[in-house]
CSV table of C-alpha atoms and ligand atoms in Angstrom, one decimal:
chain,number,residue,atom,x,y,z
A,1,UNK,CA,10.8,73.0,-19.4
A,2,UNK,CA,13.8,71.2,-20.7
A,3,UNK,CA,14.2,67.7,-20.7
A,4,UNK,CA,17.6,66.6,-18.7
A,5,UNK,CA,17.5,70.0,-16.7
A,6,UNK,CA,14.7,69.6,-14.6
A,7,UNK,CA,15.7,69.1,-10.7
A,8,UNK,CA,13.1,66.1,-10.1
A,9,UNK,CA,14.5,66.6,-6.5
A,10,UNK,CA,13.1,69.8,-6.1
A,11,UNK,CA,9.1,69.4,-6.2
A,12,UNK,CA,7.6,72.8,-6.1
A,13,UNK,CA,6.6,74.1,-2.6
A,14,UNK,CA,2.6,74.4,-3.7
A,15,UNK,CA,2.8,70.4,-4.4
A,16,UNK,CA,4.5,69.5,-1.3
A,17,UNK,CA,1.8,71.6,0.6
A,18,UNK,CA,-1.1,69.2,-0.9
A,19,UNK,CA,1.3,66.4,0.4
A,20,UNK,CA,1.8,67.7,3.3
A,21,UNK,CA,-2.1,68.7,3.5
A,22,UNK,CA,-3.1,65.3,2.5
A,23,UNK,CA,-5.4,63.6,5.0
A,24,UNK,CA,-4.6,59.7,3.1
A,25,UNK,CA,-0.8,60.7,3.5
A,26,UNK,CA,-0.6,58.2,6.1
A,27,UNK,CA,-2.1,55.5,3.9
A,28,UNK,CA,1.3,55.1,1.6
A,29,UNK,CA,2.8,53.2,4.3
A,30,UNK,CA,-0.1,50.4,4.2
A,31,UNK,CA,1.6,49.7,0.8
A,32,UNK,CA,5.3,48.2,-0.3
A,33,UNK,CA,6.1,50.1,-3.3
A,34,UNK,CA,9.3,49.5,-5.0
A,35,UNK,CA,12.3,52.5,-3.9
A,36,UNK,CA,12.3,54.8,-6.9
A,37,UNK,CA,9.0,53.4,-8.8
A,38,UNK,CA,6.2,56.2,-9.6
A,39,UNK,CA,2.9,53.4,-9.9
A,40,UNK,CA,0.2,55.1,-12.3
A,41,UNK,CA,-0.9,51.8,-12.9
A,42,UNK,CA,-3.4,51.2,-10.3
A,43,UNK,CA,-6.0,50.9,-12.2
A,44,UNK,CA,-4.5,47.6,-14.0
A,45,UNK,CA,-3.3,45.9,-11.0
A,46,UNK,CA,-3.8,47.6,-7.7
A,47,UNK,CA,-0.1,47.8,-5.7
A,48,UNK,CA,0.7,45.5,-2.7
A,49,UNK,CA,-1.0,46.4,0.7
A,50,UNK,CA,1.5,44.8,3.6
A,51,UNK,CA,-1.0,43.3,5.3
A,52,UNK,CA,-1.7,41.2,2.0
A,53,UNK,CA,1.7,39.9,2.0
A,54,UNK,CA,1.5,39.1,6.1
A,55,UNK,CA,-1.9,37.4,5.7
A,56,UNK,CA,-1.1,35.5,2.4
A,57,UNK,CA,1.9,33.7,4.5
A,58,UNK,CA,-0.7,33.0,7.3
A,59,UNK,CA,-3.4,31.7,5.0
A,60,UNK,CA,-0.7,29.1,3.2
A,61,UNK,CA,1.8,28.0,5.9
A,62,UNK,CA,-0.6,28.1,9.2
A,63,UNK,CA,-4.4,27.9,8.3
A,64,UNK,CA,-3.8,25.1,4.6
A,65,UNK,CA,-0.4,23.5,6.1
A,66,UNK,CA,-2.0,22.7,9.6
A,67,UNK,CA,-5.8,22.6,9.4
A,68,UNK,CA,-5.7,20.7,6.4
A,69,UNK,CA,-9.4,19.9,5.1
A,70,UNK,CA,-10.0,21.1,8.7
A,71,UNK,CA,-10.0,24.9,7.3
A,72,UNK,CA,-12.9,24.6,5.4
A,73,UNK,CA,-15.1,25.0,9.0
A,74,UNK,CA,-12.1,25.4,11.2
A,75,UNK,CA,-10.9,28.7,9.4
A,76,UNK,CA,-14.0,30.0,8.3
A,77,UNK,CA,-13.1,29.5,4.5
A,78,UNK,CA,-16.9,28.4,3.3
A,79,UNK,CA,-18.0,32.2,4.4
A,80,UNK,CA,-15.1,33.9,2.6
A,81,UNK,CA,-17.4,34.9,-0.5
A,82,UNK,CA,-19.9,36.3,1.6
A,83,UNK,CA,-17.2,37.6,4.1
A,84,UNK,CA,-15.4,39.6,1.6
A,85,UNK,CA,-18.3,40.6,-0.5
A,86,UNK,CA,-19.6,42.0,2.8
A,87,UNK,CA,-16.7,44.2,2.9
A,88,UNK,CA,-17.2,45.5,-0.7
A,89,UNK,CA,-20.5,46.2,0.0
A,90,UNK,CA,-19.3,49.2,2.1
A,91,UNK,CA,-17.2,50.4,-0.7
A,92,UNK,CA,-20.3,50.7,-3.2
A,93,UNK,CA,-22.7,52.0,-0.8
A,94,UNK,CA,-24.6,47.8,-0.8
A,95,UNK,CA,-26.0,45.6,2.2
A,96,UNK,CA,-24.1,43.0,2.9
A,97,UNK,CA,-26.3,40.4,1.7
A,98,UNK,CA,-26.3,41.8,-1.7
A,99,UNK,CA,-22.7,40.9,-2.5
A,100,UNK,CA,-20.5,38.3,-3.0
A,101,UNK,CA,-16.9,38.1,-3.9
A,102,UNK,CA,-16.0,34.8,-6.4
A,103,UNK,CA,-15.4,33.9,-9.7
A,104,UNK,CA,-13.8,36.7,-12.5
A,105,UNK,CA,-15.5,39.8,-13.6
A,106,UNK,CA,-16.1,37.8,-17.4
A,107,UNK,CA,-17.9,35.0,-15.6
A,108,UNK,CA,-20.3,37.5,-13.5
A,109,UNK,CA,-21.3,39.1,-16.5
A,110,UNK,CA,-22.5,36.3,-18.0
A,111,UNK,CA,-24.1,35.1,-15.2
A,112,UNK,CA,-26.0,38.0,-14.6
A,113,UNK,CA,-26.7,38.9,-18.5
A,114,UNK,CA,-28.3,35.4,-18.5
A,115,UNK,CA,-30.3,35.9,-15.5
A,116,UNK,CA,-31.4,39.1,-15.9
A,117,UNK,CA,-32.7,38.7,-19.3
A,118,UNK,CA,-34.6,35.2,-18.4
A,119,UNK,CA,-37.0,37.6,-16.0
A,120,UNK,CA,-37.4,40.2,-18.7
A,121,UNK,CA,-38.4,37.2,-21.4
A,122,UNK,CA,-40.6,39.2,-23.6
A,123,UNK,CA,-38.1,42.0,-23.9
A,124,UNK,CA,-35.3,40.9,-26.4
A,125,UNK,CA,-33.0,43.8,-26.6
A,126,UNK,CA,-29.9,44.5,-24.3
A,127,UNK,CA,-28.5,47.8,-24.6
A,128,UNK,CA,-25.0,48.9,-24.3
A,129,UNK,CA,-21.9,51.5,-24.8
A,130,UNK,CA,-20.1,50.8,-28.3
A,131,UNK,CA,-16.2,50.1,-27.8
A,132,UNK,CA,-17.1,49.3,-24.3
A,133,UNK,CA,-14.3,47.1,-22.4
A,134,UNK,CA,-14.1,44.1,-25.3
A,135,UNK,CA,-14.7,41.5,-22.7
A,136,UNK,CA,-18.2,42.9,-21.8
A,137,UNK,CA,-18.8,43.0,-25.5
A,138,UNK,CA,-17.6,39.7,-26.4
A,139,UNK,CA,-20.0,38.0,-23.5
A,140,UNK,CA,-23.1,39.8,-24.8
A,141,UNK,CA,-22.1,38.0,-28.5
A,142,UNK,CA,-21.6,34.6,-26.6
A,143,UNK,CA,-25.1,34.8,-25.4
A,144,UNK,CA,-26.5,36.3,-28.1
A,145,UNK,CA,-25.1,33.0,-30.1
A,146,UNK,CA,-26.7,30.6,-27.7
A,147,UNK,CA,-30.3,32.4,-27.4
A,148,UNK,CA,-31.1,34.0,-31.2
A,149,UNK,CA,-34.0,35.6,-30.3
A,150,UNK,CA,-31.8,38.2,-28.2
A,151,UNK,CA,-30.7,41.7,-29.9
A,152,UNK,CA,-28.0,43.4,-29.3
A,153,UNK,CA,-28.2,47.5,-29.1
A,154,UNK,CA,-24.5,49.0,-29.0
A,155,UNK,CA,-24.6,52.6,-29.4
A,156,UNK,CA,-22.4,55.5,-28.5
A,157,UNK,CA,-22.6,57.5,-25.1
A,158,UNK,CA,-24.6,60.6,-26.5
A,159,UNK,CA,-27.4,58.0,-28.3
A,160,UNK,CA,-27.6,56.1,-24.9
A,161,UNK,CA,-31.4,57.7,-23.3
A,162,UNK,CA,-32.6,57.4,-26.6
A,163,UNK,CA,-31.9,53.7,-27.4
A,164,UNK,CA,-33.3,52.8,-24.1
A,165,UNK,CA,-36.9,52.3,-24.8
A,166,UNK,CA,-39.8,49.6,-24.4
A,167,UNK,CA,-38.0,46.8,-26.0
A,168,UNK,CA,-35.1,46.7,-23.6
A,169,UNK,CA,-34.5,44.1,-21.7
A,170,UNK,CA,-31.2,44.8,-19.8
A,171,UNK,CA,-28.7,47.2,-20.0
A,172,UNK,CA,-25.2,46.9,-19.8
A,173,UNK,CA,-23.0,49.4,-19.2
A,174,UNK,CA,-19.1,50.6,-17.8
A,175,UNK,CA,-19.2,53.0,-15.1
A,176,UNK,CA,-16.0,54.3,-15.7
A,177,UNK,CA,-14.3,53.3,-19.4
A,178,UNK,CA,-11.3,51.9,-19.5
A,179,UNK,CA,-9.5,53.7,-21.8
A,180,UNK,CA,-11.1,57.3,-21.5
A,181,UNK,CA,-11.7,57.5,-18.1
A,182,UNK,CA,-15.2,59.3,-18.9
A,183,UNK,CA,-17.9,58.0,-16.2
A,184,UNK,CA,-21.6,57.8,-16.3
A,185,UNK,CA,-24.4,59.8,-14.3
A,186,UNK,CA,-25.3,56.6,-12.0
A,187,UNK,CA,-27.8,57.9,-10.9
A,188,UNK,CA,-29.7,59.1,-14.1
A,189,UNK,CA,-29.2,56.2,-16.2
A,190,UNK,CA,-30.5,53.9,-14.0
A,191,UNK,CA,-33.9,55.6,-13.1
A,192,UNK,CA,-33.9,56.4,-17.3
A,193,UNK,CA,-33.5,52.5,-17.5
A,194,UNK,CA,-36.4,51.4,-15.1
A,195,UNK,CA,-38.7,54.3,-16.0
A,196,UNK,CA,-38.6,52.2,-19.6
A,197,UNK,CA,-38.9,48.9,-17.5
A,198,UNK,CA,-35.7,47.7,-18.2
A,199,UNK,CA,-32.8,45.9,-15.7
A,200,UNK,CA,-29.5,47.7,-15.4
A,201,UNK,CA,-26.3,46.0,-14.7
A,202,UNK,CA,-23.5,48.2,-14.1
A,203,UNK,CA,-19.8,47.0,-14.8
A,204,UNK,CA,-17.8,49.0,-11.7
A,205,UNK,CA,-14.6,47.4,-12.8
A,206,UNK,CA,-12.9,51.1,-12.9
A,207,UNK,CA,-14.8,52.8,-10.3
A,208,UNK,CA,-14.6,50.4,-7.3
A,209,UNK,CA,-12.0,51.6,-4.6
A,210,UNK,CA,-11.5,54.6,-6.4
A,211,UNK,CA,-14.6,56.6,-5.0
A,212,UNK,CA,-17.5,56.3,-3.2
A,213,UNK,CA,-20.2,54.7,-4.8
A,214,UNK,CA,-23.8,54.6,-3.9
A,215,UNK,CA,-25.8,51.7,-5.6
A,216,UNK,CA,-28.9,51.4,-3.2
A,217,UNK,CA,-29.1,55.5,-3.0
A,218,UNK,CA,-29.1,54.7,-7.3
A,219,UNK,CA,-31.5,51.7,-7.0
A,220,UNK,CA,-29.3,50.1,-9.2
A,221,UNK,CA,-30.1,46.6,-9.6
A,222,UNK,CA,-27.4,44.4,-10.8
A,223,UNK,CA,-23.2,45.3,-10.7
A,224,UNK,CA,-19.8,43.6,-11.1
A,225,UNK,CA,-16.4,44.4,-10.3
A,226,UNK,CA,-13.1,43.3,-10.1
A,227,UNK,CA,-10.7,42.3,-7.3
A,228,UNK,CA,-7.6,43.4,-8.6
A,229,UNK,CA,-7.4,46.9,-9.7
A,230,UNK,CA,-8.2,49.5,-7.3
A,231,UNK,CA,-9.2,46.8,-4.4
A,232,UNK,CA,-5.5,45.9,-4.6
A,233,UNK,CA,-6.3,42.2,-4.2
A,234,UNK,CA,-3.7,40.7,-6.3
A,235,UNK,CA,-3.0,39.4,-9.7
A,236,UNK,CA,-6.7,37.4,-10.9
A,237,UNK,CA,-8.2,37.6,-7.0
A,238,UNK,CA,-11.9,37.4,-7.4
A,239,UNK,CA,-14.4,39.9,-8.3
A,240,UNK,CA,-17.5,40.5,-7.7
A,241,UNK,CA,-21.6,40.6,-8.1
A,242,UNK,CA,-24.1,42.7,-6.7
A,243,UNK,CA,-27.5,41.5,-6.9
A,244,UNK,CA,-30.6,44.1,-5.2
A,245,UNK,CA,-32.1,42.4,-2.5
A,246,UNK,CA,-35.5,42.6,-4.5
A,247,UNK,CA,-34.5,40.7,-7.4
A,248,UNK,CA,-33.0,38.0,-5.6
A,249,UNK,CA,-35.6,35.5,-4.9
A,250,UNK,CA,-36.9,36.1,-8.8
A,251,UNK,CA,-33.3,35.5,-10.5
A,252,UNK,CA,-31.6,31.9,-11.4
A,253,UNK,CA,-28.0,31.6,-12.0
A,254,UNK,CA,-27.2,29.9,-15.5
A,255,UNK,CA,-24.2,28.4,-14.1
A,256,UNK,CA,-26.0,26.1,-11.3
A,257,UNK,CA,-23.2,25.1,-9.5
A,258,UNK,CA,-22.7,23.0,-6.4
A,259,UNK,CA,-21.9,26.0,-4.5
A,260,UNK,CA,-25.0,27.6,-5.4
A,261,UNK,CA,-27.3,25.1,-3.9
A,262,UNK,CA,-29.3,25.7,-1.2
A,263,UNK,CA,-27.5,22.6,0.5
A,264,UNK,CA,-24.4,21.8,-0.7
A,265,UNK,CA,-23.1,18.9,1.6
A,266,UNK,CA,-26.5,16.9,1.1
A,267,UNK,CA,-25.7,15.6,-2.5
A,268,UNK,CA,-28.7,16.1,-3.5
A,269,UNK,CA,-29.7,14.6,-6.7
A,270,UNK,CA,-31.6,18.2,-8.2
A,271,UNK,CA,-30.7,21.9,-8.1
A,272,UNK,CA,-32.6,24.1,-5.6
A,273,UNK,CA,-31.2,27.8,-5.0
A,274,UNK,CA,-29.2,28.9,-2.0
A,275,UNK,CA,-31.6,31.5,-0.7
A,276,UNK,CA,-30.9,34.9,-1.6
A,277,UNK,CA,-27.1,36.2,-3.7
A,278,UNK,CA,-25.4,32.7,-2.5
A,279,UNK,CA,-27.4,31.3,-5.2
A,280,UNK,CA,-24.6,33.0,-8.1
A,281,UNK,CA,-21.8,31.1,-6.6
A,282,UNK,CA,-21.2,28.3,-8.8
A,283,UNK,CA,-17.7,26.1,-7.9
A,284,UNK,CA,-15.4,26.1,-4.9
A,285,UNK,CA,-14.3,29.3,-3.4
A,286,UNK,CA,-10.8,30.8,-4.1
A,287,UNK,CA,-9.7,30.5,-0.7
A,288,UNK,CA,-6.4,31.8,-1.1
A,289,UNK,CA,-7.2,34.8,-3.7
A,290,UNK,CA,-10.1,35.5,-1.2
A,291,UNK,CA,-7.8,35.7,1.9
A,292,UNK,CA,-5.8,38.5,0.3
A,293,UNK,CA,-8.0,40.2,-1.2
A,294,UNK,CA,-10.2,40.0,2.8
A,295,UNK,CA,-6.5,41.8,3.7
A,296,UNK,CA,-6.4,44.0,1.4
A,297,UNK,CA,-10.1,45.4,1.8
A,298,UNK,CA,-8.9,46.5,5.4
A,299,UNK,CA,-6.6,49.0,3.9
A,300,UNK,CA,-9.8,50.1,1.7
A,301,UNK,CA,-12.2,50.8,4.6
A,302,UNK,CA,-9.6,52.2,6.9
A,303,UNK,CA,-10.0,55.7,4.6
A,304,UNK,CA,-12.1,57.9,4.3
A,305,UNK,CA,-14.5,57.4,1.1
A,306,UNK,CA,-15.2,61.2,0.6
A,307,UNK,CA,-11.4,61.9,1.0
A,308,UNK,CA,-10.7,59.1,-1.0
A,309,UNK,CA,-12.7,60.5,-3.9
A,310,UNK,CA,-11.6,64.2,-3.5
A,311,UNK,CA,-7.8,63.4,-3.4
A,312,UNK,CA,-8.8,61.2,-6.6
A,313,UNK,CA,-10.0,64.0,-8.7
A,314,UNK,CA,-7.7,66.1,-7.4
A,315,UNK,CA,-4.7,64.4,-8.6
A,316,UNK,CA,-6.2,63.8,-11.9
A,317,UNK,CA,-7.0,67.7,-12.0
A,318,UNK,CA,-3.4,68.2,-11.2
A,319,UNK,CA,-2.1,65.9,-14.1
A,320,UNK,CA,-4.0,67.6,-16.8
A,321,UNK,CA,-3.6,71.2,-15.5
A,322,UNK,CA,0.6,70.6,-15.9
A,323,UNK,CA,0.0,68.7,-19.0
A,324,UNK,CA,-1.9,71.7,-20.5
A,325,UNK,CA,0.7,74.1,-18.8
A,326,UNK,CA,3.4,71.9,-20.5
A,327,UNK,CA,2.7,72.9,-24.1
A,328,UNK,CA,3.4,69.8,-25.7
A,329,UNK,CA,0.6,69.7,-28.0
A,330,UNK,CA,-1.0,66.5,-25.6
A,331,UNK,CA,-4.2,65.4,-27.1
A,332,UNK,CA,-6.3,64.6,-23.9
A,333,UNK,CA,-8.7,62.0,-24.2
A,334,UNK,CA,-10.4,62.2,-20.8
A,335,UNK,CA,-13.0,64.9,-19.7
A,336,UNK,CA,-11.6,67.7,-17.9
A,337,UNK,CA,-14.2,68.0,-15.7
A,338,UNK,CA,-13.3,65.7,-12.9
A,339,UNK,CA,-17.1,64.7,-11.8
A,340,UNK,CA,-17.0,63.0,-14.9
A,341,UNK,CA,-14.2,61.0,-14.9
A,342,UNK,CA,-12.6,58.3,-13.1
A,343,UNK,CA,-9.4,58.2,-11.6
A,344,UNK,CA,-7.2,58.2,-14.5
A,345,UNK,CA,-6.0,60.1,-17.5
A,346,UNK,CA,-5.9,59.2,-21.0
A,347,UNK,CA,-3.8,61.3,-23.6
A,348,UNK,CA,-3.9,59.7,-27.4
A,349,UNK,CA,-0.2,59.7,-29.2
A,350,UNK,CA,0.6,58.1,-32.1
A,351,UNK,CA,4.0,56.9,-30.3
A,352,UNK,CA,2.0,56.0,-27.4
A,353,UNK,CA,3.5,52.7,-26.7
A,354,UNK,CA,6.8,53.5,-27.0
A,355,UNK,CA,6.5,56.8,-25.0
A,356,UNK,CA,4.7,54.9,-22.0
A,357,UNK,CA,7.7,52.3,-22.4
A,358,UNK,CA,10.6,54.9,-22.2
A,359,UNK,CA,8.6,55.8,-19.2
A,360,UNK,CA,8.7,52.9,-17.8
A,361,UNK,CA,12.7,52.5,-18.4
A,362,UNK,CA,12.5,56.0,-16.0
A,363,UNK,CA,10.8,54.2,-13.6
A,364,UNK,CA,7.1,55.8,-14.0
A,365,UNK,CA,4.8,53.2,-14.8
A,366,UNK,CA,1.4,54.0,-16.9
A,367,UNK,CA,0.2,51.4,-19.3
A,368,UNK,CA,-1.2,51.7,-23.0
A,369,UNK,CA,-4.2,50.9,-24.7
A,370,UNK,CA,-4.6,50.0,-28.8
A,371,UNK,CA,-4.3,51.9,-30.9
A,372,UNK,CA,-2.8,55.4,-29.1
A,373,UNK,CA,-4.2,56.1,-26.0
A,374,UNK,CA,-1.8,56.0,-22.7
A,375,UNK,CA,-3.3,55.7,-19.5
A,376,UNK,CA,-2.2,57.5,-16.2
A,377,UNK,CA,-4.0,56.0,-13.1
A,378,UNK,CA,-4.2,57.9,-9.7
A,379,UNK,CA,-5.0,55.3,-6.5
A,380,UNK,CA,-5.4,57.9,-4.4
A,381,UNK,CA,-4.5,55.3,-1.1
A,382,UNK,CA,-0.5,55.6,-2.8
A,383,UNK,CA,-0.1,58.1,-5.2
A,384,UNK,CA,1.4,61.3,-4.2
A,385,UNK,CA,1.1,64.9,-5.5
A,386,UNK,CA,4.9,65.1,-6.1
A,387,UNK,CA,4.8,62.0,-7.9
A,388,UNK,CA,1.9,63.2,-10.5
A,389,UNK,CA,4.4,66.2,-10.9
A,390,UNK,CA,7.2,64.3,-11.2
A,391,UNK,CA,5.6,62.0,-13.8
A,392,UNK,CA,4.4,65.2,-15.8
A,393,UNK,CA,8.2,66.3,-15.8
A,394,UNK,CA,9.4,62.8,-17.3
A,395,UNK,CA,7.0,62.7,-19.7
A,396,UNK,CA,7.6,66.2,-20.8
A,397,UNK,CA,11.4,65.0,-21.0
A,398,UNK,CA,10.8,62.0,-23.0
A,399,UNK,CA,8.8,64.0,-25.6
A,400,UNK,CA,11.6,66.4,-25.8
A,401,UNK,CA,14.7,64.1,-25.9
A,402,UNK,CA,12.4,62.0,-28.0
A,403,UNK,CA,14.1,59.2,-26.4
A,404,UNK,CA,11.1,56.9,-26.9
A,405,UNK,CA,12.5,56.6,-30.2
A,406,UNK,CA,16.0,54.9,-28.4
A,407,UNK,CA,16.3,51.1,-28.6
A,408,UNK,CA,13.6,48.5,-28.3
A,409,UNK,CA,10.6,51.1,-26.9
A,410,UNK,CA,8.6,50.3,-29.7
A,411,UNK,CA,8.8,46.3,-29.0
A,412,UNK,CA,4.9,45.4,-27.9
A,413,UNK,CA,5.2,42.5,-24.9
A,414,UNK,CA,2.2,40.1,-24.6
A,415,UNK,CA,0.8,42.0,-22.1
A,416,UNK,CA,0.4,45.7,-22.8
B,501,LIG,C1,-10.6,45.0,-16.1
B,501,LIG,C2,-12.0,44.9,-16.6
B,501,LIG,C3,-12.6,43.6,-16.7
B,501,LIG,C4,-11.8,42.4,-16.4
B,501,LIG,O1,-12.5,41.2,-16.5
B,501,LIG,P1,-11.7,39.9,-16.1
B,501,LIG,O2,-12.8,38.8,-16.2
B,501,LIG,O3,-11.2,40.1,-14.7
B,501,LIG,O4,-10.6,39.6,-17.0
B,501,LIG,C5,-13.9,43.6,-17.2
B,501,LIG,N1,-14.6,44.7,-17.5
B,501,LIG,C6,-14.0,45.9,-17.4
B,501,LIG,C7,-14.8,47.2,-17.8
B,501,LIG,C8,-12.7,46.0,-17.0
B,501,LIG,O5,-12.1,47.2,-16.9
């Protein structure tokens, strides 16, 4: 197909049938998407549910202008960790009192890292992905600094079973990585893990809100996850930690906080546990992130999770069957099976940057990763069939106009 003479008007009647067919159709119009704007970036920062831009209004001017301190009981605030974590909880297939929404994704690592590996003290080695997501990597080496007798075991994907043995304490793992979009067998990793005695703690960053997840059916034992990527819950809202009921009574937070305590408001002069998950809160809840994200959940759990995951693969399928149609030499660098991947599509090119920007400049939006991978995301709650084609079609015409090449496409922002 030439560039400049496809008719992006005229989608091709067998994508507007899967439009048309699309049980989430409906779902779109939860979000405000800018006119014109094809968002393949839901995996970076999820787009804007209405109801988070209604509630966020409500929670500033009404509930913190009027109730004042008054909010804290009056409003319900206190509960919002366990409130919202309650809600992700049906998104990964959790109890409710397994989950709690606070803090970032960095600072649950660490806290669960820490605690996990202080029950499995006579095992010193945690095991994880090499070129995982660098801040899960650059935790493990903070804690590794402060407690010396703790190993590190980074190996690739294929080496994984193997390095798992007697020794290990914890491991650590993406579910779905960032750049490649290749995801784990849950399921089998996790049974691997504990039939060597070891912990697993699972970073669902990329897999949360994407597709149904099943962490009790897994036993999985420990998980994080962020708030702001497929949950839609805003620039930095909270993640969150899952803790298994069974470990909960046996694991200590290494950031004892206040808000971890098992009675906050009685000052007391030592630490003693909040009973159960409550015990990994640490400071004062983010009662504003919270609130949105609280909105923005109820746009999650109004769809269907099997549809949610079927329309994700599918649209993923549909990207990489017209980038292979398109002939343009793509180097894919995201499994073509679609059980094995996430919900978005790397392709490595050398001018990656500068092709995702002068994609950008036509209004698609896809992010990069150092050194050359581009990433195309697929929220399946807002992304449309016609719009994967129609992004296939503007990449195909900026590789052939080369037009990436045009003025400042090659300029890298602080943020990529
Ligand atoms: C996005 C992401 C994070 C983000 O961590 P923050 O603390 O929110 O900055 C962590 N791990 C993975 C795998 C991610 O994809």
């Amino acid at each position: 197909m030439a560039g400049g003479f496809v008719d992006l008007t005229e989608v091709p009647a067998e994508i507007a049938e899967l439009d048309r067919t699309d049980p989430l159709a409906a779902m779109r119009e939860r979000f405000i998407l800018p006119t014109g704007v094809i968002y393949l970036d839901g995996h970076s920062l999820g787009a804007l549910p209405r109801a988070c831009s209604e509630r966020s209004a409500q929670v500033v001017d009404r509930e913190w202008g009027q109730s004042l301190i008054g909010g804290w009981n009056d409003c319900n605030w206190i509960t919002l960790p366990s409130r919202v974590g309650g809600k992700i909880a049906k998104l990964i297939g959790a109890e409710s009192d397994e989950v709690i929404a606070t803090d970032s994704t960095s600072v649950n690592l660490f806290k669960l890292i820490v605690a996990a590996m202080g029950i499995r003290s006579v095992r010193k080695t945690i095991v994880t992905e090499l070129d995982n997501f660098p801040t899960d990597s650059y935790l493990l080496d903070g804690v590794v600094s402060f407690c010396p007798d703790l190993k590190i075991k980074a190996v690739s994907a294929v080496d994984l079973f193997e390095a798992i043995d007697y020794s290990t304490g914890l491991v650590l793992l993406s579910h779905v990585h960032y750049k490649s979009g290749s995801m784990h067998d849950m399921e089998k990793i996790t049974a691997h893990a504990h039939s060597r005695g070891a912990l697993i703690l699972w970073d669902l960053c990329h897999s949360t809100g994407a597709m149904k997840l099943g962490l009790n059916d897994a036993s999985v034992d420990l998980a994080v996850g962020c708030g702001y990527k497929y949950l839609s819950g805003g620039p930095g809202a909270p993640a969150f930690l899952f803790v298994a009921r069974r470990l909960q009574e046996e694991l200590r937070s290494p950031l004892s906080g206040w808000m971890g305590h098992a009675s906050p408001f009685t000052f007391e002069r030592q630490f003693r546990s909040a009973p159960g998950v409550l015990r990994f809160l640490c400071g004062t809840p983010s009662v504003l992130g919270l609130s949105v994200l609280d909105s923005a959940l109820d746009v999650l759990l109004a769809a269907d999770m099997e549809h949610l995951t079927r329309k994700g693969r599918a649209l993923g399928d549909l990207f990489i069957r017209l980038i292979v149609e398109g002939n343009h030499d793509l180097e894919l660098a995201s499994p073509r099976e679609s059980t094995c991947r996430g919900n978005q599509v790397a392709i490595r090119h050398p001018q990656g940057y500068a092709i995702i920007q002068a994609m950008i400049a036509q209004s698609v939006i896809g992010d990069f990763r150092a050194p050359d991978v581009m990433r195309f995301g697929f929220a399946p709650l807002y992304v449309r069939y016609q719009d994967v084609w129609r992004a296939a079609q503007i990449l195909f015409s900026v590789l052939e106009g080369k037009s990436w090449m045009g003025t400042n496409f090659s300029r890298r922002a602080t943020v990529t």
